PDB file of C-alpha atoms (C1' of nucleotides) in Angstrom:
ATOM      1  CA  MET V 283     133.620  69.248 136.714  1.00  0.00           C
ATOM      2  CA  SER V 284     134.404  67.326 133.576  1.00  0.00           C
ATOM      3  CA  ALA V 285     135.084  64.110 135.413  1.00  0.00           C
ATOM      4  CA  ALA V 286     131.319  63.795 135.893  1.00  0.00           C
ATOM      5  CA  ARG V 287     131.043  63.142 132.146  1.00  0.00           C
ATOM      6  CA  LEU V 288     132.976  59.913 132.759  1.00  0.00           C
ATOM      7  CA  ALA V 289     130.693  58.617 135.522  1.00  0.00           C
ATOM      8  CA  VAL V 290     129.026  56.364 132.972  1.00  0.00           C
ATOM      9  CA  ASP V 291     129.398  52.832 131.654  1.00  0.00           C
ATOM     10  CA  PRO V 292     132.704  51.811 130.018  1.00  0.00           C
ATOM     11  CA  LEU V 293     131.396  51.933 126.460  1.00  0.00           C
ATOM     12  CA  ALA V 294     129.895  55.426 126.830  1.00  0.00           C
ATOM     13  CA  ALA V 295     133.056  56.620 128.573  1.00  0.00           C
ATOM     14  CA  ALA V 296     135.170  55.120 125.801  1.00  0.00           C
ATOM     15  CA  GLN V 297     133.149  57.094 123.240  1.00  0.00           C
ATOM     16  CA  ARG V 298     133.706  60.292 125.212  1.00  0.00           C
ATOM     17  CA  LEU V 299     137.441  59.679 125.420  1.00  0.00           C
ATOM     18  CA  LEU V 300     137.882  59.147 121.679  1.00  0.00           C
ATOM     19  CA  GLY V 301     139.135  62.489 120.379  1.00  0.00           C
ATOM     20  CA  ALA V 302     140.000  63.791 123.843  1.00  0.00           C
ATOM     21  CA  THR V 303     143.356  65.495 124.372  1.00  0.00           C
ATOM     22  CA  LEU V 304     146.047  64.276 126.757  1.00  0.00           C
ATOM     23  CA  ILE V 305     148.529  66.851 128.021  1.00  0.00           C
ATOM     24  CA  CYS V 306     151.581  65.350 129.648  1.00  0.00           C
ATOM     25  CA  ARG V 307     155.193  66.430 130.175  1.00  0.00           C
ATOM     26  CA  GLY V 308     155.647  68.564 127.105  1.00  0.00           C
ATOM     27  CA  VAL V 309     153.413  66.518 124.834  1.00  0.00           C
ATOM     28  CA  GLU V 310     149.866  66.960 123.582  1.00  0.00           C
ATOM     29  CA  ALA V 311     148.130  64.000 121.990  1.00  0.00           C
ATOM     30  CA  THR V 312     144.696  63.113 120.660  1.00  0.00           C
ATOM     31  CA  ILE V 313     143.288  59.754 121.727  1.00  0.00           C
ATOM     32  CA  VAL V 314     142.246  57.674 118.716  1.00  0.00           C
ATOM     33  CA  GLU V 315     141.862  54.153 120.114  1.00  0.00           C
ATOM     34  CA  VAL V 316     140.462  52.969 123.456  1.00  0.00           C
ATOM     35  CA  GLU V 317     139.112  49.838 125.108  1.00  0.00           C
ATOM     36  CA  GLY V 318     136.494  49.613 127.878  1.00  0.00           C
ATOM     37  CA  TYR V 319     136.748  47.388 130.938  1.00  0.00           C
ATOM     38  CA  GLY V 320     134.127  46.650 133.590  1.00  0.00           C
ATOM     39  CA  GLY V 321     134.185  45.214 137.073  1.00  0.00           C
ATOM     40  CA  VAL V 322     132.968  42.623 139.553  1.00  0.00           C
ATOM     41  CA  PRO V 323     130.552  39.781 138.704  1.00  0.00           C
ATOM     42  CA  ASN V 324     127.617  41.239 140.644  1.00  0.00           C
ATOM     43  CA  GLY V 325     128.181  44.854 139.564  1.00  0.00           C
ATOM     44  CA  PRO V 326     126.535  46.711 136.665  1.00  0.00           C
ATOM     45  CA  TRP V 327     129.259  45.672 134.178  1.00  0.00           C
ATOM     46  CA  PRO V 328     130.606  42.211 134.990  1.00  0.00           C
ATOM     47  CA  ASP V 329     133.811  41.698 133.008  1.00  0.00           C
ATOM     48  CA  PRO V 330     135.984  38.589 133.397  1.00  0.00           C
ATOM     49  CA  ALA V 331     138.684  40.297 131.323  1.00  0.00           C
ATOM     50  CA  ALA V 332     139.028  43.223 133.748  1.00  0.00           C
ATOM     51  CA  HIS V 333     141.647  43.455 136.485  1.00  0.00           C
ATOM     52  CA  SER V 334     138.843  44.472 138.835  1.00  0.00           C
ATOM     53  CA  TYR V 335     136.735  41.340 138.216  1.00  0.00           C
ATOM     54  CA  ARG V 336     137.901  39.545 141.362  1.00  0.00           C
ATOM     55  CA  GLY V 337     137.398  42.554 143.624  1.00  0.00           C
ATOM     56  CA  PRO V 338     139.687  45.308 144.922  1.00  0.00           C
ATOM     57  CA  THR V 339     143.375  44.537 145.464  1.00  0.00           C
ATOM     58  CA  PRO V 340     146.297  46.877 146.177  1.00  0.00           C
ATOM     59  CA  ARG V 341     147.059  46.979 142.464  1.00  0.00           C
ATOM     60  CA  ASN V 342     143.609  47.840 141.153  1.00  0.00           C
ATOM     61  CA  THR V 343     142.076  49.983 143.920  1.00  0.00           C
ATOM     62  CA  VAL V 344     142.054  53.131 141.797  1.00  0.00           C
ATOM     63  CA  MET V 345     139.677  51.403 139.362  1.00  0.00           C
ATOM     64  CA  PHE V 346     137.170  51.374 142.219  1.00  0.00           C
ATOM     65  CA  GLY V 347     137.632  55.082 142.959  1.00  0.00           C
ATOM     66  CA  PRO V 348     136.179  58.252 141.423  1.00  0.00           C
ATOM     67  CA  PRO V 349     136.110  58.743 137.633  1.00  0.00           C
ATOM     68  CA  GLY V 350     138.665  60.909 135.882  1.00  0.00           C
ATOM     69  CA  HIS V 351     141.676  59.428 137.652  1.00  0.00           C
ATOM     70  CA  LEU V 352     144.571  57.592 136.032  1.00  0.00           C
ATOM     71  CA  TYR V 353     144.992  53.853 136.582  1.00  0.00           C
ATOM     72  CA  THR V 354     148.395  52.531 135.494  1.00  0.00           C
ATOM     73  CA  TYR V 355     149.643  48.966 135.622  1.00  0.00           C
ATOM     74  CA  ARG V 356     152.729  47.096 134.493  1.00  0.00           C
ATOM     75  CA  SER V 357     152.210  44.641 131.694  1.00  0.00           C
ATOM     76  CA  TYR V 358     154.375  41.595 131.026  1.00  0.00           C
ATOM     77  CA  GLY V 359     156.950  42.973 133.431  1.00  0.00           C
ATOM     78  CA  MET V 360     158.141  45.650 131.041  1.00  0.00           C
ATOM     79  CA  HIS V 361     155.468  47.999 129.744  1.00  0.00           C
ATOM     80  CA  VAL V 362     153.248  50.521 131.478  1.00  0.00           C
ATOM     81  CA  CYS V 363     149.635  50.845 130.346  1.00  0.00           C
ATOM     82  CA  ALA V 364     147.284  53.711 131.214  1.00  0.00           C
ATOM     83  CA  ASN V 365     143.541  53.732 131.854  1.00  0.00           C
ATOM     84  CA  VAL V 366     141.067  56.468 132.618  1.00  0.00           C
ATOM     85  CA  VAL V 367     138.799  55.430 135.481  1.00  0.00           C
ATOM     86  CA  CYS V 368     135.107  55.747 134.646  1.00  0.00           C
ATOM     87  CA  GLY V 369     131.782  54.878 136.264  1.00  0.00           C
ATOM     88  CA  PRO V 370     130.611  56.331 139.591  1.00  0.00           C
ATOM     89  CA  ASP V 371     132.884  56.363 142.648  1.00  0.00           C
ATOM     90  CA  GLY V 372     132.863  52.920 144.263  1.00  0.00           C
ATOM     91  CA  THR V 373     132.112  51.042 141.029  1.00  0.00           C
ATOM     92  CA  ALA V 374     135.026  49.522 139.146  1.00  0.00           C
ATOM     93  CA  ALA V 375     135.370  50.453 135.468  1.00  0.00           C
ATOM     94  CA  ALA V 376     138.054  51.976 133.290  1.00  0.00           C
ATOM     95  CA  VAL V 377     139.035  52.715 129.709  1.00  0.00           C
ATOM     96  CA  LEU V 378     142.436  51.573 128.444  1.00  0.00           C
ATOM     97  CA  LEU V 379     144.209  54.109 126.218  1.00  0.00           C
ATOM     98  CA  ARG V 380     145.461  52.154 123.215  1.00  0.00           C
ATOM     99  CA  ALA V 381     146.690  54.744 120.705  1.00  0.00           C
ATOM    100  CA  ALA V 382     147.077  58.490 120.177  1.00  0.00           C
ATOM    101  CA  VAL V 383     148.203  61.011 117.573  1.00  0.00           C
ATOM    102  CA  ILE V 384     150.974  63.346 118.744  1.00  0.00           C
ATOM    103  CA  ASP V 385     149.918  66.962 118.149  1.00  0.00           C
ATOM    104  CA  GLU V 386     152.650  68.822 120.059  1.00  0.00           C
ATOM    105  CA  GLY V 387     156.114  67.876 121.259  1.00  0.00           C
ATOM    106  CA  LYS V 388     156.884  65.419 118.506  1.00  0.00           C
ATOM    107  CA  PRO V 389     160.693  65.842 118.741  1.00  0.00           C
ATOM    108  CA  LEU V 390     160.557  65.071 122.450  1.00  0.00           C
ATOM    109  CA  VAL V 391     158.496  61.939 121.824  1.00  0.00           C
ATOM    110  CA  GLN V 392     160.816  60.865 119.032  1.00  0.00           C
ATOM    111  CA  ALA V 393     163.719  61.202 121.461  1.00  0.00           C
ATOM    112  CA  ARG V 394     161.926  59.104 124.073  1.00  0.00           C
ATOM    113  CA  ARG V 395     160.932  56.366 121.638  1.00  0.00           C
ATOM    114  CA  GLY V 396     164.018  56.316 119.412  1.00  0.00           C
ATOM    115  CA  ASP V 397     164.703  57.741 115.986  1.00  0.00           C
ATOM    116  CA  ALA V 398     164.009  54.491 114.207  1.00  0.00           C
ATOM    117  CA  VAL V 399     160.324  54.551 115.158  1.00  0.00           C
ATOM    118  CA  PRO V 400     158.052  55.735 112.330  1.00  0.00           C
ATOM    119  CA  GLU V 401     156.081  58.852 113.179  1.00  0.00           C
ATOM    120  CA  VAL V 402     152.784  57.049 112.869  1.00  0.00           C
ATOM    121  CA  ALA V 403     153.810  54.431 115.453  1.00  0.00           C
ATOM    122  CA  LEU V 404     155.041  56.824 118.144  1.00  0.00           C
ATOM    123  CA  ALA V 405     152.026  56.239 120.397  1.00  0.00           C
ATOM    124  CA  ARG V 406     150.475  53.180 118.766  1.00  0.00           C
ATOM    125  CA  GLY V 407     149.708  50.444 121.294  1.00  0.00           C
ATOM    126  CA  PRO V 408     149.100  50.952 125.037  1.00  0.00           C
ATOM    127  CA  GLY V 409     152.709  50.340 126.094  1.00  0.00           C
ATOM    128  CA  ASN V 410     154.076  52.634 123.424  1.00  0.00           C
ATOM    129  CA  LEU V 411     151.578  55.340 124.279  1.00  0.00           C
ATOM    130  CA  CYS V 412     152.831  55.528 127.867  1.00  0.00           C
ATOM    131  CA  SER V 413     156.410  55.471 126.729  1.00  0.00           C
ATOM    132  CA  ALA V 414     155.693  58.324 124.302  1.00  0.00           C
ATOM    133  CA  LEU V 415     153.999  60.497 126.922  1.00  0.00           C
ATOM    134  CA  GLY V 416     156.406  59.631 129.722  1.00  0.00           C
ATOM    135  CA  ILE V 417     153.676  58.046 131.890  1.00  0.00           C
ATOM    136  CA  THR V 418     155.074  55.754 134.612  1.00  0.00           C
ATOM    137  CA  MET V 419     153.779  53.758 137.561  1.00  0.00           C
ATOM    138  CA  GLU V 420     154.434  56.877 139.659  1.00  0.00           C
ATOM    139  CA  ASP V 421     151.407  58.434 137.992  1.00  0.00           C
ATOM    140  CA  ASN V 422     148.973  55.793 139.231  1.00  0.00           C
ATOM    141  CA  GLY V 423     145.914  57.370 140.820  1.00  0.00           C
ATOM    142  CA  ILE V 424     146.445  61.000 139.817  1.00  0.00           C
ATOM    143  CA  ASP V 425     143.466  63.260 139.072  1.00  0.00           C
ATOM    144  CA  LEU V 426     143.428  63.946 135.327  1.00  0.00           C
ATOM    145  CA  PHE V 427     141.272  67.044 135.784  1.00  0.00           C
ATOM    146  CA  ASP V 428     143.415  68.735 138.438  1.00  0.00           C
ATOM    147  CA  PRO V 429     145.293  71.577 136.679  1.00  0.00           C
ATOM    148  CA  SER V 430     148.392  70.850 138.771  1.00  0.00           C
ATOM    149  CA  SER V 431     148.615  67.187 137.696  1.00  0.00           C
ATOM    150  CA  PRO V 432     151.511  66.103 135.468  1.00  0.00           C
ATOM    151  CA  VAL V 433     149.013  64.292 133.245  1.00  0.00           C
ATOM    152  CA  ARG V 434     145.826  66.083 132.232  1.00  0.00           C
ATOM    153  CA  LEU V 435     142.812  65.318 130.091  1.00  0.00           C
ATOM    154  CA  GLN V 436     140.580  67.603 128.029  1.00  0.00           C
ATOM    155  CA  LEU V 437     137.418  66.051 126.713  1.00  0.00           C
ATOM    156  CA  GLY V 438     136.892  67.199 123.149  1.00  0.00           C
ATOM    157  CA  GLY V 439     134.208  66.779 120.556  1.00  0.00           C
ATOM    158  CA  PRO V 440     133.845  62.988 120.325  1.00  0.00           C
ATOM    159  CA  LEU V 441     135.121  61.468 117.081  1.00  0.00           C
ATOM    160  CA  PRO V 442     133.102  59.076 114.955  1.00  0.00           C
ATOM    161  CA  ALA V 443     133.837  55.626 116.308  1.00  0.00           C
ATOM    162  CA  GLN V 444     134.074  52.135 114.965  1.00  0.00           C
ATOM    163  CA  ALA V 445     133.698  49.242 117.428  1.00  0.00           C
ATOM    164  CA  GLY V 446     135.233  45.781 117.501  1.00  0.00           C
ATOM    165  CA  PRO V 447     136.459  42.972 119.746  1.00  0.00           C
ATOM    166  CA  ARG V 448     139.046  43.643 122.403  1.00  0.00           C
ATOM    167  CA  VAL V 449     142.750  43.025 121.963  1.00  0.00           C
ATOM    168  CA  GLY V 450     144.973  40.811 124.066  1.00  0.00           C
ATOM    169  CA  VAL V 451     142.353  39.469 126.465  1.00  0.00           C
ATOM    170  CA  SER V 452     141.566  35.780 126.821  1.00  0.00           C
ATOM    171  CA  GLN V 453     138.114  36.250 128.393  1.00  0.00           C
ATOM    172  CA  ALA V 454     135.086  37.967 126.874  1.00  0.00           C
ATOM    173  CA  ALA V 455     137.280  39.021 123.956  1.00  0.00           C
ATOM    174  CA  ASP V 456     134.322  39.389 121.615  1.00  0.00           C
ATOM    175  CA  ARG V 457     132.616  42.075 123.647  1.00  0.00           C
ATOM    176  CA  PRO V 458     132.793  45.033 121.224  1.00  0.00           C
ATOM    177  CA  TRP V 459     134.262  47.498 123.704  1.00  0.00           C
ATOM    178  CA  ARG V 460     137.270  48.503 121.633  1.00  0.00           C
ATOM    179  CA  LEU V 461     136.614  51.774 119.845  1.00  0.00           C
ATOM    180  CA  TRP V 462     138.760  53.527 117.304  1.00  0.00           C
ATOM    181  CA  ALA V 463     138.573  56.458 114.908  1.00  0.00           C
ATOM    182  CA  PRO V 464     138.272  54.980 111.398  1.00  0.00           C
ATOM    183  CA  GLY V 465     140.875  55.757 108.754  1.00  0.00           C
ATOM    184  CA  ILE V 466     143.655  56.865 111.101  1.00  0.00           C
ATOM    185  CA  PRO V 467     147.000  55.088 110.616  1.00  0.00           C
ATOM    186  CA  GLU V 468     147.955  55.639 114.265  1.00  0.00           C
ATOM    187  CA  VAL V 469     145.353  53.037 115.285  1.00  0.00           C
ATOM    188  CA  SER V 470     147.001  49.738 116.178  1.00  0.00           C
ATOM    189  CA  ALA V 471     146.427  46.616 114.115  1.00  0.00           C
ATOM    190  CA  TYR V 472     143.971  44.154 115.606  1.00  0.00           C
ATOM    191  CA  ARG V 473     145.523  41.049 117.100  1.00  0.00           C
ATOM    192  CA  ARG V 474     143.415  38.506 118.951  1.00  0.00           C
ATOM    193  CA  SER V 475     144.931  36.951 122.039  1.00  0.00           C
ATOM    194  CA  PRO V 476     146.372  33.501 121.280  1.00  0.00           C
ATOM    195  CA  ARG V 477     144.675  32.404 124.510  1.00  0.00           C
ATOM    196  CA  ALA V 478     141.217  33.582 123.543  1.00  0.00           C
ATOM    197  CA  PRO V 479     138.687  30.962 122.438  1.00  0.00           C
ATOM    198  CA  ALA V 480     137.636  30.931 118.797  1.00  0.00           C
ATOM    199  CA  PRO V 481     135.607  33.980 117.709  1.00  0.00           C
ATOM    200  CA  GLY V 482     131.918  33.561 118.458  1.00  0.00           C
ATOM    201  CA  ALA V 483     132.476  31.129 121.322  1.00  0.00           C
ATOM    202  CA  SER V 484     130.440  31.750 124.445  1.00  0.00           C
ATOM    203  CA  ASP V 485     131.347  34.889 126.375  1.00  0.00           C
TER     204      ASP V 485
ATOM    205  C1'  DG Y 232     157.458  30.399 150.083  1.00  0.00           C
ATOM    206  C1'  DG Y 233     156.523  28.901 145.258  1.00  0.00           C
ATOM    207  C1'  DT Y 234     154.663  29.638 140.822  1.00  0.00           C
ATOM    208  C1'  DA Y 235     151.962  30.492 136.577  1.00  0.00           C
ATOM    209  C1'  DA Y 236     149.946  33.748 133.703  1.00  0.00           C
ATOM    210  C1'  DG Y 237     149.543  38.175 131.863  1.00  0.00           C
ATOM    211  C1'  DA Y 238     144.685  44.485 129.000  1.00  0.00           C
ATOM    212  C1'  DT Y 239     152.633  43.934 125.235  1.00  0.00           C
ATOM    213  C1'  DC Y 240     156.271  44.693 121.799  1.00  0.00           C
ATOM    214  C1'  DA Y 241     159.946  43.954 118.552  1.00  0.00           C
ATOM    215  C1'  DG Y 242     162.556  41.003 115.930  1.00  0.00           C
ATOM    216  C1'  DC Y 243     163.141  36.748 113.176  1.00  0.00           C
TER     217       DC Y 243
ATOM    218  C1'  DC R  87     156.047  32.772 116.084  1.00  0.00           C
ATOM    219  C1'  DT R  88     158.993  33.638 119.841  1.00  0.00           C
ATOM    220  C1'  DG R  89     161.672  35.698 123.612  1.00  0.00           C
ATOM    221  C1'  DA R  90     162.239  39.363 126.900  1.00  0.00           C
ATOM    222  C1'  DT R  91     161.187  40.274 131.796  1.00  0.00           C
ATOM    223  C1'  DC R  92     158.789  40.847 136.466  1.00  0.00           C
ATOM    224  C1'  DT R  93     154.722  41.781 139.269  1.00  0.00           C
ATOM    225  C1'  DT R  94     150.578  40.071 141.104  1.00  0.00           C
ATOM    226  C1'  DA R  95     147.512  36.862 142.849  1.00  0.00           C
ATOM    227  C1'  DC R  96     146.609  32.639 144.338  1.00  0.00           C
ATOM    228  C1'  DC R  97     148.092  28.160 146.095  1.00  0.00           C
ATOM    229  C1'  DT R  98     150.372  25.100 149.555  1.00  0.00           C
TER     230       DT R  98
END
DNA sequence: GGTAAGATCAGC
DNA sequence: CTGATCTTACCT
């Protein structure tokens, strides 16, 4: 069972997901940018930036479940973002999928995203990635390693990774849990949250 | 029952 | 830099 390879800490799981292949509704894509998130204050990976930090709620329960499942949430009322749950069952942790390269089904993705979108930006950014692959809130909680799932994951040879601060979060932004494959234009540009304290401030 | 903030994106 | 847009979580 490949999901066992994700029963590790968020940074290790993030490394294993870089270069993995997502297969979803007529599209195949290689993950090239990810971001790790931890859990509750007294757990192994306390993370004030994580949805799971304040304990399980109806929204985030799947983050507390077994690894290898999909955790989706709605962002700013309009976008869907997708995470792969990692860490052992019962411990909250997940890896946000931030960008991918479309390998198969490019015309379909172009149709979903609009003709004006440059090829390189089709799945750049977590909201765009879900839009490109057709991932919705209906997919929350599905098993990514079940062959009958509409969204599936194949762990590949990990890519070389570069690490940096996380995007969009106002807490613990400097924790270097964002990983990307260097030199790939599909990787999103780094933008610090306007709400985050100055770089280097206490975590 | 009310409300503020948010793991975003596109367009000035 | 700003507006769009709405769910969740936390407060009274």
